[in-house]
Short mmCIF file of C-alpha atoms and ligand atoms in Angstrom, two decimals:
data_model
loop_
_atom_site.label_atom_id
_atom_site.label_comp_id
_atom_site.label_asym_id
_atom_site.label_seq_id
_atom_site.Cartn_x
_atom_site.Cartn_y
_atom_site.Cartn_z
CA UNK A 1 54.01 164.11 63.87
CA UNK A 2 57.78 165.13 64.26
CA UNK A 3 58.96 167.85 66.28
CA UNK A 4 61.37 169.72 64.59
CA UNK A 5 61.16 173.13 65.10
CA UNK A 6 59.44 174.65 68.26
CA UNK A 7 58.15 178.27 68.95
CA UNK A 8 57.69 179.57 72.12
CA UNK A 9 55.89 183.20 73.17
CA UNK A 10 57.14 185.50 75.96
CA UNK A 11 60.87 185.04 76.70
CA UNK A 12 60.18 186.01 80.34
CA UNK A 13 61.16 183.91 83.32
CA UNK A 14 59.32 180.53 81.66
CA UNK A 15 59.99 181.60 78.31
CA UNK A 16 63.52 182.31 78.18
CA UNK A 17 63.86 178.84 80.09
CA UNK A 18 62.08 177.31 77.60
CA UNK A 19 63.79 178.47 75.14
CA UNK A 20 66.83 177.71 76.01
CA UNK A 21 66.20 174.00 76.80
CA UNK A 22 64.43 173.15 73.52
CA UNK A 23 67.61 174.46 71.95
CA UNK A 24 70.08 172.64 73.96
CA UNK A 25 68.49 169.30 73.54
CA UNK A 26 68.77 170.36 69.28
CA UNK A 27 65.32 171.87 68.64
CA UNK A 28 65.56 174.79 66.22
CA UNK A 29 63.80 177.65 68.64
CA UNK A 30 61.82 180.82 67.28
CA UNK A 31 60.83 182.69 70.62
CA UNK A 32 58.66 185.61 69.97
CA UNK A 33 58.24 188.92 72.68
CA UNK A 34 56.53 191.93 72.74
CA UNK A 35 58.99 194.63 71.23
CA UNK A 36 62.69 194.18 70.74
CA UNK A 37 64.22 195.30 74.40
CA UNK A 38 62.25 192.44 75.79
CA UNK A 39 63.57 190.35 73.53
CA UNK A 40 66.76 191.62 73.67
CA UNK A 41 66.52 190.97 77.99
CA UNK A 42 65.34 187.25 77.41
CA UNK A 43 68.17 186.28 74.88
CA UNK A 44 70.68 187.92 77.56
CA UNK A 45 69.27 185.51 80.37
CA UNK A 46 69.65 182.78 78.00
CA UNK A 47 73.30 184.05 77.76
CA UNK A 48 74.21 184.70 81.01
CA UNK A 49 72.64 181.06 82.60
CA UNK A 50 74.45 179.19 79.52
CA UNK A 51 77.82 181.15 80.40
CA UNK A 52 77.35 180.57 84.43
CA UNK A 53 76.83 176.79 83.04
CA UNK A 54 80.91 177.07 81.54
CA UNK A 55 81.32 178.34 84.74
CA UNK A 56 80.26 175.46 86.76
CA UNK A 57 81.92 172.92 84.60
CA UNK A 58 78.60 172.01 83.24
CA UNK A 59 79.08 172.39 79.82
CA UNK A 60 81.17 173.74 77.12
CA UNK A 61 82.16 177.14 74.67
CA UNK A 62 80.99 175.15 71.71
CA UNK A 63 77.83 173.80 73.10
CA UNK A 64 77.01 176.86 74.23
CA UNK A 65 77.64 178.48 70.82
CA UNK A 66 75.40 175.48 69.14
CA UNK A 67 72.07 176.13 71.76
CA UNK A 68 72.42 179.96 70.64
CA UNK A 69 72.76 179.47 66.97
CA UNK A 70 69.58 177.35 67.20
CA UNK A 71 67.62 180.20 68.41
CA UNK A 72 66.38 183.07 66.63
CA UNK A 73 64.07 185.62 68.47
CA UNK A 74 61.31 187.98 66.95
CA UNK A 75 58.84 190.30 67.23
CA UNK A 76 56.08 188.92 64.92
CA UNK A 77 54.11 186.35 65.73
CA UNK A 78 53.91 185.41 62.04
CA UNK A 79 57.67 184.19 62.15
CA UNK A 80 56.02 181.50 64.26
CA UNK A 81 54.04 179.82 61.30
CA UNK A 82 56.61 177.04 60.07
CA UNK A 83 57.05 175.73 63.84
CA UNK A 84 55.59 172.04 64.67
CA UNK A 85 54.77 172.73 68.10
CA UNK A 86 54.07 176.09 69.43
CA UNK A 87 54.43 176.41 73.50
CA UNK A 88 53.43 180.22 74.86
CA UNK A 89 54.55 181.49 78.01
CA UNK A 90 53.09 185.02 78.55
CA UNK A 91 51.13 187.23 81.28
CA UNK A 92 48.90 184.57 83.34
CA UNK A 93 45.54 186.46 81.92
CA UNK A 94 42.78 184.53 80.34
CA UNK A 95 41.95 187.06 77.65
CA UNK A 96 45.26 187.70 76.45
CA UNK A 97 46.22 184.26 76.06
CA UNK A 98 43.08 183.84 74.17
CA UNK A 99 43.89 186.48 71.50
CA UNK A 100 47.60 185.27 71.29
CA UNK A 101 46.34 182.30 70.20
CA UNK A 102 43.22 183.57 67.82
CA UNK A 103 45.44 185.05 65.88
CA UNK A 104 48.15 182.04 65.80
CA UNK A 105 45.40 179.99 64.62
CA UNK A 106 44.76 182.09 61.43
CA UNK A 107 48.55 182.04 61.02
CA UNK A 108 49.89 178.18 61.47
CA UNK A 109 49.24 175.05 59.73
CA UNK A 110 46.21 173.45 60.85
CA UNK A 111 48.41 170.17 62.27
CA UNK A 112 50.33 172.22 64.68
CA UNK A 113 50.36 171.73 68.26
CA UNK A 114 49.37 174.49 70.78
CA UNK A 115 51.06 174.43 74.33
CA UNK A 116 50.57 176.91 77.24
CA UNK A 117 52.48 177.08 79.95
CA UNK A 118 49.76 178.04 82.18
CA UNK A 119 50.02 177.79 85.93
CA UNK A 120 46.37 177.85 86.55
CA UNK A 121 44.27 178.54 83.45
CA UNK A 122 41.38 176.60 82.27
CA UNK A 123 42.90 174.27 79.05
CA UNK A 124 39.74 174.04 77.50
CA UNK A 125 38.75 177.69 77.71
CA UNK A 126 41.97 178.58 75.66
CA UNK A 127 41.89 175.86 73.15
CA UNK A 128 37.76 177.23 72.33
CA UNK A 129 39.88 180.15 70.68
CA UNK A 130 41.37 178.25 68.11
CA UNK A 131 40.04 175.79 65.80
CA UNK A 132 42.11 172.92 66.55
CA UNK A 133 40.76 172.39 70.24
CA UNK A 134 42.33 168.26 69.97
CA UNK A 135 45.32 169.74 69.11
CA UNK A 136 45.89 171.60 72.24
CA UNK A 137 47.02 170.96 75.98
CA UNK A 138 48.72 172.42 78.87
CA UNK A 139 52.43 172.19 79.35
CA UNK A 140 53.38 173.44 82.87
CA UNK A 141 57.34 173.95 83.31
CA UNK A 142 58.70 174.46 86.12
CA UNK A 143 60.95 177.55 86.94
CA UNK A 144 63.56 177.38 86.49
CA UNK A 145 63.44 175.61 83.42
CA UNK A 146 66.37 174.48 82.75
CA UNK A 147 66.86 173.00 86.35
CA UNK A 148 63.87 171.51 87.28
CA UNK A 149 63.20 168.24 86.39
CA UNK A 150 59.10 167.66 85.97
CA UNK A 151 56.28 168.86 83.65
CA UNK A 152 53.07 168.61 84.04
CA UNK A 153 51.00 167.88 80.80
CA UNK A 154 47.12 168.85 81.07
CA UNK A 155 45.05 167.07 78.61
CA UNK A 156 41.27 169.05 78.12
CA UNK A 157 38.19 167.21 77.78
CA UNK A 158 39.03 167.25 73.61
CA UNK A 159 43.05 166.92 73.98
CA UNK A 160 43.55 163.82 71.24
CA UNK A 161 45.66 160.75 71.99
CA UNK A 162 48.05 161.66 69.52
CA UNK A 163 48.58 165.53 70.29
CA UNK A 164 49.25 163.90 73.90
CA UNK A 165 51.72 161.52 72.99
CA UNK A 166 53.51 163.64 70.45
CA UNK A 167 53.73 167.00 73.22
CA UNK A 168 54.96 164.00 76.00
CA UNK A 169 57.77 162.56 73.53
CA UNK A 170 58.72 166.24 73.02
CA UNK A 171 59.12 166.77 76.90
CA UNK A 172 60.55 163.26 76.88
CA UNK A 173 63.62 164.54 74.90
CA UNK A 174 63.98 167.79 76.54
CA UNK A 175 65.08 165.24 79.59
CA UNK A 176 62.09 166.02 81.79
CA UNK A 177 59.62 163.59 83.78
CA UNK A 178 56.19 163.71 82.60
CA UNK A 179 52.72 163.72 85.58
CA UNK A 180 49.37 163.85 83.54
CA UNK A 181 46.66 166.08 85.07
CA UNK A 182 43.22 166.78 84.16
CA UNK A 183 41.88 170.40 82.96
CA UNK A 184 40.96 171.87 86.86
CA UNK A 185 42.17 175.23 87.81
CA UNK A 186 46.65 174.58 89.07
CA UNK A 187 46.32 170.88 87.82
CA UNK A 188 48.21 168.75 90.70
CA UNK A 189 51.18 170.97 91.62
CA UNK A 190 49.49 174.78 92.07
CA UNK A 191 46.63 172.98 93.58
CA UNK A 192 48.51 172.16 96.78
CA UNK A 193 51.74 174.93 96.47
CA UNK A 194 49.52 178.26 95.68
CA UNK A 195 47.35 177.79 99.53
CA UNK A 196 50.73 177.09 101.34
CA UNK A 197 52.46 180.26 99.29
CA UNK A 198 49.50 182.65 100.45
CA UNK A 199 49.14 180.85 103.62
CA UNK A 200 53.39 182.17 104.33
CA UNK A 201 51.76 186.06 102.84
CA UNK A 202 49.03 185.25 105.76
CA UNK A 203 51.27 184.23 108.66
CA UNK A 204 53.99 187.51 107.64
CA UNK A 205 50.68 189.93 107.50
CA UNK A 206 49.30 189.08 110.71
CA UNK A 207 53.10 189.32 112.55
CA UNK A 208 53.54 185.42 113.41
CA UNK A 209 57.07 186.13 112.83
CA UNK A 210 60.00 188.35 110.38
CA UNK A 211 59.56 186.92 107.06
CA UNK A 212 63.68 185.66 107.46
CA UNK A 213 62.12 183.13 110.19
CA UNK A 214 59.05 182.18 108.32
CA UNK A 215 61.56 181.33 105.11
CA UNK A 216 64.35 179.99 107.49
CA UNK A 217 61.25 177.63 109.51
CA UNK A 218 60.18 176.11 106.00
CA UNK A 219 63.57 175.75 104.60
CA UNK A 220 65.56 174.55 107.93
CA UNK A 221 62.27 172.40 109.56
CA UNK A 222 60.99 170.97 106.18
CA UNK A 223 64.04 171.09 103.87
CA UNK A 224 62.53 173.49 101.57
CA UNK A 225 65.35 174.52 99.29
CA UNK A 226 63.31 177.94 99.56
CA UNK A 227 60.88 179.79 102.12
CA UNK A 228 57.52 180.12 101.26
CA UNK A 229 58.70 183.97 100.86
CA UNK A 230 61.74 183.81 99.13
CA UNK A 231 59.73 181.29 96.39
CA UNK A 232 57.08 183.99 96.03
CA UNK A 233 59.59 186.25 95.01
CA UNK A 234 61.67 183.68 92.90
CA UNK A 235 58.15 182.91 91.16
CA UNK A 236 56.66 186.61 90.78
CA UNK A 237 54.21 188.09 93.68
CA UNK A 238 52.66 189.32 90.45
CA UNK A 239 52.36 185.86 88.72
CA UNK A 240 51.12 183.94 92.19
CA UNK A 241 48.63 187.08 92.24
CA UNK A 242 47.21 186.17 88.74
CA UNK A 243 47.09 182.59 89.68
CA UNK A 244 45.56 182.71 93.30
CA UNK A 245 42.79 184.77 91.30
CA UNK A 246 42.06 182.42 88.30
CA UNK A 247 41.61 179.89 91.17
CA UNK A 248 39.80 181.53 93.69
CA UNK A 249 37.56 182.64 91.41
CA UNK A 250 36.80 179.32 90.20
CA UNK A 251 36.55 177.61 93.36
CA UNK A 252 35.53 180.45 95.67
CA UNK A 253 37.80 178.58 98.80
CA UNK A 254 39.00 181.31 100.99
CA UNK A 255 42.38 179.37 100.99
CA UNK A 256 42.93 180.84 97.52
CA UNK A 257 41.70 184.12 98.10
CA UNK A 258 44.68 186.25 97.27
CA UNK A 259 45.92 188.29 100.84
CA UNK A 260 45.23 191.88 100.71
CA UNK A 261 49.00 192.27 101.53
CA UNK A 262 49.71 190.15 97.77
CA UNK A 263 47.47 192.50 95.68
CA UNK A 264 49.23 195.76 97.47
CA UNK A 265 52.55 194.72 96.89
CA UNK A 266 51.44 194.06 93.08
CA UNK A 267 50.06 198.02 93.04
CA UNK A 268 53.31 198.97 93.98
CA UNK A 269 55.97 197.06 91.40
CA UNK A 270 57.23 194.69 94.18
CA UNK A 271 56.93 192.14 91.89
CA UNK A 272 59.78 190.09 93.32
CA UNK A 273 63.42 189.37 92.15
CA UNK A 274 62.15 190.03 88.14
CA UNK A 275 61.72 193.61 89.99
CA UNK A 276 64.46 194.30 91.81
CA UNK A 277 61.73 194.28 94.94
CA UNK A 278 59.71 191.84 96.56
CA UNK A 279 59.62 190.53 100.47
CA UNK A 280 62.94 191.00 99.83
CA UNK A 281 65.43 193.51 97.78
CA UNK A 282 67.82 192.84 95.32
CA UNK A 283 69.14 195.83 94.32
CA UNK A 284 69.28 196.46 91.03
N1 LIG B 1 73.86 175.94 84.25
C1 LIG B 1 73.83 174.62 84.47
N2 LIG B 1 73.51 174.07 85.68
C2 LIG B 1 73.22 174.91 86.67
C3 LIG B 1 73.23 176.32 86.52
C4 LIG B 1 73.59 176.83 85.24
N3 LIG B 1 73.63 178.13 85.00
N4 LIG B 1 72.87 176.90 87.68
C5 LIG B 1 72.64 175.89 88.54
N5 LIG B 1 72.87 174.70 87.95
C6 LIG B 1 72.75 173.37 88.54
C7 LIG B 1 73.82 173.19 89.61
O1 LIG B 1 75.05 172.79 89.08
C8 LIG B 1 73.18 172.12 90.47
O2 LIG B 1 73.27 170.87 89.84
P1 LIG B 1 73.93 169.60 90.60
O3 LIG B 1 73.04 169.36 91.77
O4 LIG B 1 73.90 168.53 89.58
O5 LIG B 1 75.28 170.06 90.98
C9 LIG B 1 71.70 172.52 90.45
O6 LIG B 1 71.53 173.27 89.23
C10 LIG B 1 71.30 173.42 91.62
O7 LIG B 1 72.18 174.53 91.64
P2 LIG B 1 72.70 175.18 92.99
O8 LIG B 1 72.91 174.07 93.96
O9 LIG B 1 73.81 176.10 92.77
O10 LIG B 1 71.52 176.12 93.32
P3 LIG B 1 70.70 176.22 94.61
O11 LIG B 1 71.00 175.15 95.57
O12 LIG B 1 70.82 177.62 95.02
O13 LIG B 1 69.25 175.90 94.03
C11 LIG B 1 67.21 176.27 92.99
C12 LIG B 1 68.62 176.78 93.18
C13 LIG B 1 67.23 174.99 92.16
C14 LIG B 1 66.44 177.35 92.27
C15 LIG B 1 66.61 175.95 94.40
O14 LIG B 1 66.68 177.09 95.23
C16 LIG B 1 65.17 175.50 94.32
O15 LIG B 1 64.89 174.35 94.00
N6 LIG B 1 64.24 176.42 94.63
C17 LIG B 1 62.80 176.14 94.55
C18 LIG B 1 62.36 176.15 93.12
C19 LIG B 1 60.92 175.78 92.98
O16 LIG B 1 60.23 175.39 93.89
N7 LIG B 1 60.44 175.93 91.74
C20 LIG B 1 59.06 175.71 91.41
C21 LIG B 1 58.31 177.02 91.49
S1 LIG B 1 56.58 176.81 91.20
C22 LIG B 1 56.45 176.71 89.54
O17 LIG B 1 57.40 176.78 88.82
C23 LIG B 1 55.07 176.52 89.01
C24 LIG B 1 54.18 177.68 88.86
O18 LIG B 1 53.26 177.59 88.04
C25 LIG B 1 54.29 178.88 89.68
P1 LIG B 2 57.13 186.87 82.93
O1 LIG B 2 56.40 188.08 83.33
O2 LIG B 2 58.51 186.63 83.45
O3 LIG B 2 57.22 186.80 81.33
C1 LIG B 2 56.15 186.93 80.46
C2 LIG B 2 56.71 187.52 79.18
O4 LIG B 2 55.71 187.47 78.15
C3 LIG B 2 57.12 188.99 79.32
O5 LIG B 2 58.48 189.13 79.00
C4 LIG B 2 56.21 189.73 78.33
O6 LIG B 2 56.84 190.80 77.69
C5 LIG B 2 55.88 188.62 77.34
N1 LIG B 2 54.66 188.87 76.57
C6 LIG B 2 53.48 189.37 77.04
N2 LIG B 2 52.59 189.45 76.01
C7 LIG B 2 53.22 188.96 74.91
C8 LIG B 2 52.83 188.78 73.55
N3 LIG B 2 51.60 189.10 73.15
N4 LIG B 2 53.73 188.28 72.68
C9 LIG B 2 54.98 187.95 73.09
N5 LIG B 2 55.40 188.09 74.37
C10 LIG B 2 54.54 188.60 75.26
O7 LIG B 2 56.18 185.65 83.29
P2 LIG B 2 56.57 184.13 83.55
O8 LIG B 2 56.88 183.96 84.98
O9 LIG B 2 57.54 183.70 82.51
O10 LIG B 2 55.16 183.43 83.30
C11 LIG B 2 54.70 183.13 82.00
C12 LIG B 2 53.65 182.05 82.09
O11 LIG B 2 54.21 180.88 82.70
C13 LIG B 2 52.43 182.42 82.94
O12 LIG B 2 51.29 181.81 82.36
C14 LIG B 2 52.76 181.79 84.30
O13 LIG B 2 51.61 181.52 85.06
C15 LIG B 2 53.45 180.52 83.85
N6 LIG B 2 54.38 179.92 84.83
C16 LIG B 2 55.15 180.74 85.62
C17 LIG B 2 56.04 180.15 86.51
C18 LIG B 2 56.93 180.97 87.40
O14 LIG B 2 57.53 180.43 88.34
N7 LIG B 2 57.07 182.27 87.17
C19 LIG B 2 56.14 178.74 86.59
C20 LIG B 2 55.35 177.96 85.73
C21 LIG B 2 54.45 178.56 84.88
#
């Protein structure tokens, strides 16, 4: 099947990133969010990356102008319904996602083609939601979107050939490498990152050292372009919560329990740069 016009839920940090790309490369974009000052916040990130891009000398008034007119935002999921490929990018909880797509199911043509951008959530356990199970896979971007070069495609135990090679094509064009994993809780990337990110929470919580010497130790010892610290917050303590849980819970390894330090910080808002407040502040 052709990919022709793409639909992606949540215009959050993944979303908006999304988004944007699948426009740029000359996708026609529906992006769907909650209520209209989310939306309204997602298209503006679009905005202000694609303008700091004319900044940079990376690209032009008039192709900015053509990625924007490609993209039309909503508030109904039903203005989803004519898109090929739909690719969701909301909370990081099991039982929302599930619903979400329930009730896409009943709306879109039964050859469409499901993505989530899960970082950690079972493919299969999703896809039992809908009835077009072979027509659905993982599709993990990496943040930020428009920068990063890789994305990781999970295929479940159903995932068909083609729905595989149509969604790899698809990330193909958007200019991104392709790794294949299989359906197990953070595929190949969160497996390994999510224990060193709580293992930085661990080593700041028990007073090795000031969280600027844990970051600057990673970044300046390992050539991390960020500290374990600094990526939490770039990521979302809240988001790295949800995931350390989904996997902790299904492998019940104390190196993904989730430090009690984590689900305080959570509690209180500090949900990282998205926040204003994380390890570290950034004002408003
Ligand atoms: N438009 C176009 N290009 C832009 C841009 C914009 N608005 N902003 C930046 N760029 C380009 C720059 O021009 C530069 O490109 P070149 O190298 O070709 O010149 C490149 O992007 C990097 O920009 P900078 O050098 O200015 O930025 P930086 O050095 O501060 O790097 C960063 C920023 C890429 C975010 C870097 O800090 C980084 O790599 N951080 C770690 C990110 C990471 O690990 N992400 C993965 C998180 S885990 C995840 O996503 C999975 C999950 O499930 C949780
Ligand atoms: P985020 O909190 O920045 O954005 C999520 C957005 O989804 C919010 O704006 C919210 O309003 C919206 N939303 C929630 N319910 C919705 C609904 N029913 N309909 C429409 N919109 C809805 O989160 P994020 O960081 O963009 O993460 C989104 C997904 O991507 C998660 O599954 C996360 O695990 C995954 N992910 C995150 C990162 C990262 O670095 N943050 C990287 C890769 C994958």
């Amino acid at each position: 099947m052709e990919i022709k016009k793409v639909g992606v839920i949540g215009c959050g940090l993944m979303g908006s990133g999304i988004t944007q790309v699948s426009a740029q490369c000359g996708y026609d974009v529906v992006v769907c969010e909650a209520d209209q000052e989310l939306l309204d916040k997602g298209l503006k990130k679009i905005d202000s990356f694609l303008t700091k891009g004319i900044e940079r000398g990376k690209m032009t008034e008039e192709q900015k102008k053509a990625t924007l007119d490609k993209i039309t935002g909503t508030v109904k999921l039903v203005d989803l319904k004519d898109c090929d490929l739909i690719i969701e990018a909301i909370i990081e909880n099991i039982d929302i996602k599930k619903q979400v797509f329930k009730e896409l199911d009943g709306l879109c043509r039964p050859e469409v083609i499901f993505g989530s951008n899960t970082s950690s959530i079972s493919i299969i356990d999703m896809a039992s939601a809908t009835s077009r199970p072979d027509k659905f896979l993982g599709l993990h971007f990496f943040n930020p979107v428009p920068i990063m070069k890789l994305v990781e495609i999970v295929r479940s135990i159903v995932t068909s050939d083609e729905t595989y090679n149509t969604a790899k094509a698809f990330c193909e064009s958007l200019g991104k490498q392709i790794i294949t994993a299989k359906d197990t809780p953070g595929f190949i990337v969160n497996l390994l990152l999510i224990p060193y990110l709580l293992d930085g929470v661990r080593a700041y919580e028990s007073g090795v050292a000031t969280r600027e010497d844990i970051d600057a130790g990673m970044k300046l010892g390992c050539n991390m372009p960020m500290g374990p610290l600094e990526l939490l917050d770039f990521v979302g303590v809240d988001t790295t919560l949800f995931i350390a849980d989904v996997m902790y819970d299904e492998f019940r390894d104390p190196k993904y329990a989730a430090p009690p330090l984590l689900r305080k910080m959570v509690l209180a808002g500090f949900h990282g740069r998205k926040s204003g407040k994380g390890f570290y502040d950034y004002g408003k």
